[in-house]
Coordinates of C-alpha atoms and ligand atoms in Angstrom, one line a residue:
M1 CA -18.6 15.4 -5.5
K2 CA -16.7 18.3 -6.6
T3 CA -14.0 17.6 -9.3
I4 CA -10.4 17.6 -8.1
A5 CA -7.2 17.5 -9.7
A6 CA -3.5 17.3 -8.7
I7 CA -0.1 16.1 -10.1
S8 CA 0.0 12.5 -9.0
T9 CA 3.8 11.7 -9.8
A10 CA 6.5 12.8 -7.7
P11 CA 7.3 16.5 -7.5
A12 CA 10.5 16.0 -9.6
V13 CA 11.7 15.9 -13.2
G14 CA 10.7 12.5 -14.7
G15 CA 10.2 11.0 -18.1
I16 CA 6.4 11.2 -17.6
G17 CA 4.1 13.3 -15.2
V18 CA 0.6 12.4 -14.5
I19 CA -2.3 14.8 -13.7
R20 CA -5.2 13.1 -12.2
I21 CA -8.7 14.5 -12.3
S22 CA -11.5 12.9 -10.4
G23 CA -15.2 13.8 -9.8
D24 CA -18.6 14.2 -11.5
E25 CA -17.3 16.8 -14.0
A26 CA -13.8 15.0 -14.6
I27 CA -14.5 14.1 -18.2
A28 CA -16.1 17.4 -19.2
T29 CA -13.2 19.2 -17.3
A30 CA -10.5 17.2 -19.1
Q31 CA -12.2 17.7 -22.5
K32 CA -11.8 21.4 -22.1
V33 CA -8.0 21.2 -22.0
F34 CA -7.6 18.1 -24.3
R35 CA -7.8 17.7 -28.1
A36 CA -7.5 14.1 -29.4
V37 CA -5.7 13.2 -32.4
S38 CA -5.7 9.5 -32.3
T39 CA -9.6 9.4 -32.3
T40 CA -12.6 11.4 -33.4
K41 CA -14.4 10.4 -30.2
S42 CA -14.8 12.9 -27.3
L43 CA -13.6 11.7 -23.9
A44 CA -17.2 11.3 -22.9
Q45 CA -17.8 8.9 -25.9
M46 CA -14.7 6.8 -25.0
Q47 CA -15.2 3.6 -23.1
G48 CA -13.7 3.2 -19.5
Y49 CA -10.0 1.9 -19.5
T50 CA -9.2 3.4 -22.9
A51 CA -6.6 6.0 -23.9
A52 CA -6.4 8.7 -26.6
F53 CA -3.4 10.4 -27.7
G54 CA -3.6 14.2 -28.3
Y55 CA -2.6 17.6 -27.0
V56 CA -3.2 19.6 -23.9
H57 CA -3.7 23.4 -24.3
S58 CA -4.2 26.3 -21.9
A59 CA -7.5 28.0 -21.4
G60 CA -6.4 30.4 -24.2
G61 CA -6.0 27.5 -26.6
Q62 CA -2.1 27.5 -26.5
I63 CA -0.8 23.9 -26.9
L64 CA 1.3 23.1 -23.8
D65 CA 2.3 19.6 -24.5
E66 CA 1.6 16.2 -26.2
C67 CA -0.5 14.0 -23.9
V68 CA -2.3 10.7 -23.4
A69 CA -5.6 10.9 -21.8
L70 CA -6.7 7.8 -20.0
V71 CA -10.5 7.5 -19.1
F72 CA -12.0 5.6 -16.2
K73 CA -15.7 5.6 -15.9
A74 CA -17.5 5.4 -12.5
P75 CA -17.4 3.2 -10.5
H76 CA -14.5 1.5 -12.3
S77 CA -11.7 3.8 -11.1
Y78 CA -9.3 4.3 -8.3
T79 CA -11.7 6.7 -6.5
G80 CA -14.9 5.1 -7.8
E81 CA -15.8 8.4 -9.6
D82 CA -15.1 9.4 -13.1
V83 CA -11.4 9.9 -13.5
V84 CA -9.2 11.2 -16.3
E85 CA -5.5 10.9 -16.0
L86 CA -3.4 13.1 -18.3
S87 CA 0.0 11.7 -19.0
C88 CA 2.5 14.5 -20.2
H89 CA 6.1 14.9 -20.4
G90 CA 7.6 15.1 -16.7
G91 CA 8.8 18.7 -16.6
L92 CA 7.7 20.3 -13.4
F93 CA 7.0 23.7 -14.9
L94 CA 5.1 22.1 -17.8
L95 CA 3.0 20.0 -15.4
K96 CA 2.2 23.0 -13.3
K97 CA 0.9 24.9 -16.5
V98 CA -1.3 21.9 -17.4
L99 CA -2.7 21.7 -13.9
E100 CA -3.4 25.5 -14.0
A101 CA -5.3 24.9 -17.3
V102 CA -7.2 22.2 -15.6
F103 CA -8.2 24.4 -12.7
A104 CA -9.2 27.1 -15.2
A105 CA -11.5 24.5 -16.8
G106 CA -13.2 24.1 -13.3
A107 CA -11.5 21.5 -11.1
I108 CA -10.3 22.5 -7.7
P109 CA -6.9 21.5 -6.1
A110 CA -7.1 18.1 -4.4
E111 CA -6.2 18.0 -0.7
A112 CA -3.5 15.6 0.6
G113 CA -4.7 11.9 0.2
E114 CA -7.9 13.1 -1.2
F115 CA -8.1 10.6 -4.1
T116 CA -7.7 7.7 -1.6
K117 CA -10.1 9.3 0.8
R118 CA -12.7 9.3 -2.0
A119 CA -12.0 5.7 -2.7
F120 CA -12.6 5.0 0.9
L121 CA -15.9 7.1 1.0
N122 CA -17.0 5.5 -2.2
K123 CA -16.5 2.0 -0.5
K124 CA -13.7 1.0 -3.1
I125 CA -11.5 0.2 -0.1
D126 CA -11.6 0.1 3.7
L127 CA -9.5 1.9 6.1
T128 CA -6.9 -0.7 6.4
E129 CA -6.5 -0.9 2.6
A130 CA -6.1 2.9 2.5
E131 CA -3.6 2.8 5.1
A132 CA -1.8 0.0 3.1
V133 CA -1.6 2.4 0.1
A134 CA 0.6 4.7 2.3
S135 CA 2.7 1.6 3.4
I136 CA 3.1 0.6 -0.3
I137 CA 4.6 4.1 -1.0
A138 CA 6.8 4.0 2.1
A139 CA 8.0 0.5 1.6
Q140 CA 11.8 0.0 1.6
S141 CA 12.2 -3.7 1.1
E142 CA 10.6 -6.6 -1.0
T143 CA 9.1 -8.1 2.3
S144 CA 7.5 -4.8 3.5
A145 CA 6.2 -4.1 0.0
A146 CA 4.8 -7.6 -0.1
A147 CA 3.1 -7.1 3.3
A148 CA 1.7 -3.8 2.2
M149 CA 0.4 -5.2 -1.0
S150 CA -1.2 -8.0 0.8
A151 CA -3.0 -5.6 3.2
K152 CA -4.0 -3.5 0.1
E153 CA -5.7 -6.7 -1.2
G154 CA -7.6 -7.0 1.9
A155 CA -5.7 -9.6 4.0
L156 CA -6.3 -7.7 7.3
F157 CA -9.8 -6.5 6.3
Q158 CA -11.0 -10.1 5.7
K159 CA -9.7 -11.3 9.0
I160 CA -11.2 -8.5 10.9
S161 CA -14.6 -8.9 9.0
E162 CA -14.6 -12.6 9.8
M163 CA -14.0 -11.9 13.5
S164 CA -16.6 -9.2 13.6
D165 CA -19.2 -11.3 11.7
S166 CA -18.7 -14.2 14.2
L167 CA -19.4 -11.8 17.2
V168 CA -22.2 -10.1 15.3
S169 CA -24.2 -13.3 14.9
L170 CA -23.4 -14.2 18.6
C171 CA -24.8 -10.8 19.7
A172 CA -27.9 -11.4 17.5
H173 CA -28.5 -14.8 19.0
L174 CA -27.9 -13.5 22.7
A175 CA -30.2 -10.5 22.1
A176 CA -33.0 -12.8 20.7
W177 CA -32.6 -15.1 23.7
T178 CA -32.7 -12.5 26.3
D179 CA -35.5 -10.5 24.6
Y180 CA -37.7 -13.5 23.8
P181 CA -36.6 -16.3 26.2
E182 CA -40.0 -18.0 26.0
D183 CA -40.0 -18.2 22.3
D184 CA -38.9 -21.1 20.2
I185 CA -35.2 -20.0 20.0
Q186 CA -32.7 -22.6 20.0
A187 CA -31.5 -22.8 23.6
L188 CA -28.3 -21.1 24.6
D189 CA -25.4 -23.2 24.8
Y190 CA -23.1 -21.7 27.3
A191 CA -20.0 -24.0 26.4
H192 CA -20.5 -22.8 22.8
L193 CA -20.7 -19.1 23.8
E194 CA -17.5 -19.4 25.8
D195 CA -15.9 -21.3 22.9
V196 CA -16.6 -18.6 20.5
L197 CA -15.3 -15.9 22.9
R198 CA -12.2 -17.8 23.6
T199 CA -11.4 -18.2 20.0
A200 CA -12.0 -14.5 19.4
Q201 CA -9.7 -13.7 22.2
A202 CA -6.8 -16.1 20.9
E203 CA -7.3 -14.5 17.3
C204 CA -7.1 -11.0 18.8
E205 CA -4.0 -11.9 20.7
A206 CA -2.4 -13.5 17.7
L207 CA -3.1 -10.5 15.5
L208 CA -1.8 -8.0 18.2
A209 CA 1.4 -9.9 18.3
T210 CA 2.1 -9.2 14.6
F211 CA 2.4 -5.5 15.2
D212 CA 5.8 -5.6 16.7
M213 CA 7.1 -7.8 13.8
T214 CA 5.6 -5.5 11.2
Q215 CA 7.2 -2.5 12.9
I216 CA 10.6 -4.3 12.8
I217 CA 10.1 -5.1 9.2
C218 CA 8.7 -1.9 7.8
E219 CA 9.7 0.8 10.2
G220 CA 12.7 -0.7 12.0
V221 CA 13.8 -1.5 15.5
E222 CA 15.8 1.1 17.5
T223 CA 19.3 -0.7 17.9
A224 CA 22.0 0.6 20.2
I225 CA 25.6 -0.5 19.6
I226 CA 27.1 -0.3 23.1
G227 CA 30.4 -1.2 24.9
R228 CA 33.5 0.0 26.3
T229 CA 35.6 2.7 24.5
N230 CA 37.7 1.2 21.9
V231 CA 36.1 -2.3 21.8
G232 CA 35.2 -1.5 18.1
K233 CA 31.7 -0.1 18.1
S234 CA 32.3 2.3 15.4
S235 CA 34.1 -0.3 13.3
L236 CA 31.1 -2.7 13.8
M237 CA 28.7 0.2 12.7
N238 CA 30.8 0.6 9.6
L239 CA 30.8 -3.2 8.9
I240 CA 27.0 -3.1 9.2
C241 CA 26.6 0.0 7.1
G242 CA 29.2 -0.8 4.6
E243 CA 30.5 2.6 4.5
Q244 CA 32.3 5.1 6.9
K245 CA 29.4 6.4 8.9
S246 CA 31.4 7.1 12.2
I247 CA 34.9 8.0 13.0
V248 CA 37.1 5.0 13.7
T249 CA 40.2 6.0 15.7
D250 CA 42.4 4.8 18.5
I251 CA 42.0 7.9 20.6
A252 CA 39.3 7.1 23.4
G253 CA 36.1 8.9 23.1
T254 CA 36.2 10.3 19.8
T255 CA 32.8 9.1 19.0
R256 CA 31.0 11.5 21.2
D257 CA 27.8 11.9 19.5
V258 CA 25.2 9.2 18.7
V259 CA 25.3 8.7 15.0
E260 CA 22.0 7.2 13.5
T261 CA 21.3 5.4 10.3
S262 CA 18.8 2.7 9.2
V263 CA 20.0 -0.5 7.7
R264 CA 18.3 -3.7 6.4
M265 CA 19.7 -7.1 7.7
G266 CA 17.7 -9.9 6.2
N267 CA 14.1 -9.2 6.7
A268 CA 14.6 -6.8 9.6
V269 CA 15.4 -3.1 9.5
L270 CA 17.8 -1.7 12.2
K271 CA 17.7 1.9 13.3
L272 CA 21.3 2.1 14.4
S273 CA 22.9 4.3 16.9
D274 CA 26.7 4.3 17.2
T275 CA 27.1 5.6 20.8
A276 CA 29.9 7.0 22.9
G277 CA 31.7 4.3 25.0
L278 CA 30.1 3.5 28.2
R279 CA 33.4 4.3 30.2
E280 CA 32.9 6.8 33.1
S281 CA 34.5 10.1 32.1
E282 CA 35.9 13.5 33.4
D283 CA 35.5 15.0 30.0
T284 CA 32.1 16.9 30.0
I285 CA 31.5 16.8 26.4
E286 CA 32.2 13.0 26.3
Q287 CA 29.9 12.7 29.4
I288 CA 27.1 14.0 27.4
G289 CA 27.7 11.4 24.9
I290 CA 27.9 8.7 27.5
S291 CA 24.7 9.7 29.1
L292 CA 23.0 9.7 25.7
S293 CA 24.2 6.2 25.0
K294 CA 22.8 5.0 28.3
K295 CA 19.4 6.5 27.5
K296 CA 19.7 4.8 24.0
A297 CA 20.5 1.5 25.7
E298 CA 17.4 1.8 27.9
S299 CA 15.0 2.6 25.1
A300 CA 16.4 0.4 22.4
G301 CA 14.4 -2.8 21.1
L302 CA 17.9 -4.4 20.2
I303 CA 21.3 -4.0 21.8
L304 CA 24.5 -5.0 20.1
A305 CA 26.8 -5.3 23.0
V306 CA 30.6 -5.4 21.8
F307 CA 33.5 -6.8 23.7
D308 CA 37.3 -6.8 22.8
C309 CA 38.7 -10.3 23.1
S310 CA 42.2 -9.0 22.7
K311 CA 42.0 -7.2 26.2
P312 CA 41.0 -8.7 29.6
L313 CA 37.4 -8.0 30.5
G314 CA 37.0 -5.0 32.9
E315 CA 34.4 -3.8 35.3
D316 CA 32.7 -1.8 32.7
D317 CA 32.2 -5.0 30.6
F318 CA 30.6 -6.7 33.7
A319 CA 28.5 -3.7 34.3
L320 CA 27.4 -3.7 30.7
L321 CA 26.5 -7.4 30.9
E322 CA 24.4 -6.8 34.1
T323 CA 22.6 -3.7 32.5
I324 CA 21.4 -5.8 29.4
K325 CA 20.4 -8.9 31.4
N326 CA 16.7 -8.6 30.7
K327 CA 17.0 -6.9 27.3
R328 CA 17.0 -8.2 23.8
A329 CA 20.7 -8.3 23.1
I330 CA 23.3 -9.9 21.0
L331 CA 26.8 -10.1 22.4
I332 CA 29.6 -9.4 19.9
Y333 CA 32.9 -11.1 20.6
N334 CA 35.1 -8.5 18.5
K335 CA 38.8 -8.5 17.2
T336 CA 38.9 -12.2 16.4
D337 CA 42.0 -11.3 14.0
L338 CA 44.1 -10.5 17.3
S339 CA 45.2 -13.1 19.8
A340 CA 42.3 -13.6 22.3
V341 CA 42.9 -13.4 26.0
W342 CA 39.7 -14.9 26.8
E343 CA 37.2 -17.2 25.0
P344 CA 33.7 -16.7 23.7
D345 CA 32.4 -19.5 26.0
F346 CA 32.6 -16.8 28.7
L347 CA 29.9 -14.7 27.1
E348 CA 27.8 -17.8 26.4
K349 CA 27.2 -18.2 30.1
Y350 CA 24.9 -15.1 30.0
G351 CA 22.2 -17.0 27.9
K352 CA 22.3 -14.5 25.0
T353 CA 23.3 -15.2 21.3
V354 CA 27.1 -14.7 20.9
V355 CA 28.5 -13.7 17.5
T356 CA 32.2 -13.7 17.0
V357 CA 33.5 -10.9 14.5
S358 CA 36.4 -9.1 13.3
A359 CA 34.8 -5.7 12.6
K360 CA 38.1 -4.3 11.2
S361 CA 38.8 -7.2 8.8
R362 CA 35.1 -7.3 8.0
V363 CA 34.7 -10.9 9.0
G364 CA 31.4 -12.3 10.6
Y365 CA 28.8 -10.2 8.9
E366 CA 26.7 -13.1 7.7
A367 CA 26.8 -14.7 11.2
L368 CA 25.5 -11.3 12.5
V369 CA 22.6 -11.0 10.1
N370 CA 21.6 -14.5 11.1
A371 CA 21.7 -13.7 14.8
V372 CA 19.7 -10.6 14.2
E373 CA 17.1 -12.4 12.3
E374 CA 17.0 -15.2 14.8
V375 CA 16.7 -12.9 17.9
L376 CA 14.0 -10.6 16.3
G377 CA 12.1 -13.7 14.9
T378 CA 12.0 -12.1 11.4
K379 CA 13.1 -15.1 9.4
E380 CA 9.8 -16.8 9.6
F381 CA 7.8 -13.6 8.8
N382 CA 4.9 -14.3 6.4
P383 CA 4.0 -10.9 4.6
Y384 CA 0.8 -12.5 3.1
A385 CA -0.8 -13.1 6.7
P386 CA -3.1 -10.6 8.0
L387 CA -0.9 -8.1 9.9
L388 CA -1.4 -4.9 12.0
A389 CA 0.5 -2.2 10.4
T390 CA -0.4 1.2 12.2
E391 CA -0.7 2.3 15.8
R392 CA -4.4 3.2 15.1
Q393 CA -5.1 -0.4 14.1
K394 CA -3.3 -1.6 17.1
Q395 CA -5.5 0.6 19.4
C396 CA -8.6 -0.6 17.9
L397 CA -7.7 -4.2 18.2
S398 CA -6.6 -3.8 21.9
T399 CA -10.0 -2.2 22.6
A400 CA -11.7 -5.2 20.9
L401 CA -9.7 -7.6 22.9
S402 CA -10.4 -6.0 26.3
C403 CA -14.1 -6.0 25.4
I404 CA -14.1 -9.6 24.5
R405 CA -12.2 -10.3 27.8
E406 CA -14.7 -8.3 29.7
A407 CA -17.5 -10.4 27.9
L408 CA -15.8 -13.7 29.1
A409 CA -15.4 -12.4 32.6
A410 CA -19.1 -11.5 32.8
L411 CA -20.1 -14.9 31.3
Q412 CA -17.8 -16.8 33.8
G413 CA -18.8 -14.5 36.7
G414 CA -22.6 -15.4 36.1
L415 CA -23.6 -11.8 35.0
T416 CA -26.6 -11.3 32.9
L417 CA -26.5 -12.2 29.1
D418 CA -27.3 -8.5 28.8
A419 CA -23.9 -7.5 30.2
V420 CA -22.1 -10.0 28.0
N421 CA -23.8 -8.5 25.0
V422 CA -23.0 -4.9 25.9
S423 CA -19.3 -6.0 26.0
L424 CA -19.6 -7.8 22.8
D425 CA -21.3 -4.9 21.1
A426 CA -18.5 -2.6 22.1
A427 CA -16.1 -5.2 20.6
V428 CA -17.8 -5.2 17.2
N429 CA -17.7 -1.3 17.2
A430 CA -13.9 -1.5 17.8
F431 CA -13.6 -3.8 14.8
L432 CA -15.8 -1.6 12.7
E433 CA -13.8 1.4 13.6
L434 CA -10.6 -0.4 12.5
T435 CA -12.0 -1.3 9.1
G436 CA -13.6 2.3 8.9
E437 CA -17.2 1.2 8.6
R438 CA -17.8 3.1 11.8
A439 CA -14.8 5.4 12.0
T440 CA -15.6 9.0 12.9
E441 CA -14.8 11.9 10.4
K442 CA -12.0 13.0 12.6
I443 CA -10.2 9.6 12.4
T444 CA -10.4 9.5 8.6
E445 CA -9.2 13.2 8.4
E446 CA -6.2 12.2 10.6
I447 CA -5.3 9.3 8.4
F448 CA -5.6 11.0 5.0
K449 CA -3.8 14.2 6.1
H450 CA -0.6 12.1 6.3
F451 CA -0.9 11.3 2.6
C452 CA 0.7 13.2 -0.2
V453 CA -1.0 15.5 -2.4
G454 CA -2.1 13.5 -5.6
K455 CA -2.5 10.2 -3.9
Ligands
GDP501 P1 34.8 2.4 19.7 O1 35.5 3.2 20.4 O2 34.1 1.3 20.4 O3 33.9 3.0 18.8 O4 35.9 1.6 18.9 P2 36.5 1.9 17.4 O5 35.6 1.2 16.4 O6 36.9 3.3 17.2 O7 37.9 1.0 17.3 C1 38.9 1.2 18.2 C2 40.1 0.7 17.8 O8 39.9 -0.6 17.6 C3 40.4 1.2 16.2 O9 41.8 1.3 16.1 C4 39.9 0.2 15.4 O10 40.7 0.1 14.1 C5 40.3 -1.1 16.2 N1 39.4 -2.2 15.9 C6 38.1 -2.3 15.7 N2 37.7 -3.3 15.5 C7 38.8 -4.4 15.3 C8 39.0 -5.6 15.0 O11 38.0 -6.4 14.7 N3 40.3 -6.1 14.9 C9 41.4 -5.2 15.2 N4 42.5 -5.7 15.0 N5 41.2 -3.9 15.4 C10 39.9 -3.5 15.6

């Protein structure tokens, strides 16, 4: 493999900046720009996992910076190839100069995600683990970082491998039985066959169910705050965000646009929109806001429906309760600091979680976090379990599941064992595509092109 190089630290000024070089000529290339002072050994003579202090210099021999060179010997490196990491001072100009020197010494620029791609191609990691590297970098909370790390350690890979292995041995047995029925092969136990398939089906279904939860925890759930004008939507948004994100005012319809922001509540991440009131309006600009908010409510994964307890409920409130009847929603009984003209029990009749708050006096936030976690089911989330983290993984597993269902239907419908085997083979293929053992070049390209350069 050609020797590649890139700045692996963030493209910003920092205390330290790292240039990573990987490939057959990585050590020889690094040696051309590095002169050690802490050792008389050349980089090639150094053992893997050891470091030397010295200087990096340009092709012309001009000293650019002090530097620590860290040597990794194949296959014991991130990429599985020889790797040298040059840790310099973290000035961007300086790092670019060092990188230029490394290119002049023979390395070529690494493409986005190429180090991780090489790790995959050299079988250091499977595709789920490679995708987990991207999730670790993107993680915004302790829980999502733990989930990504666990995937990087192979939690999903192991589960998929187990499921795949169990189908592969079933396929082998079925093939032997159909090809050589008269030979001395253990008689086929249909009940056992059905049992294995049912277990595989249940495991696939359970794993697929983790996708939504992972999305809520890592990506966030679209959340719409809706309700009549002046019930306190913007104030609630501010309570949740802890800062003035939207305008709070007495004039109806001031919140004309949908304001969006992401916040963490317990384990869950909410992608919040503060929407214009649901009131029918003559004002055209306000109407645009209102139609936007209705759309948001339709597509939202969670609705926070706000009601003002200091004013009698009106037609709009009842219409809202009807609209969200079949949606995942929390009903907010707001303005508890004022004297109420109706009781929260009224909302409880609608079979949804009700939270009493005073958005203005910032009372009820904890109860709201609890309700959000309960309604979304994020409290019991176990980041160390095998979890589906990407749409790609979900699609592969859905394919595997429908193939397993086909196999079961074929078995129960009395079709030939050949037909069962064909479906099982397709299921195994889907599993192997998920882990990358049989993924096409196009799929791997697609995954790595979303990585940053240097990773
Ligand atoms: P929106 O139109 O639904 O976004 O409502 P706003 O958040 O703009 O609030 C409308 C008015 O109600 C403002 O004067 C707020 O200060 C007031 N308000 C909001 N929440 C509360 C609350 O909990 N208690 C009291 N007393 N007033 C509130």
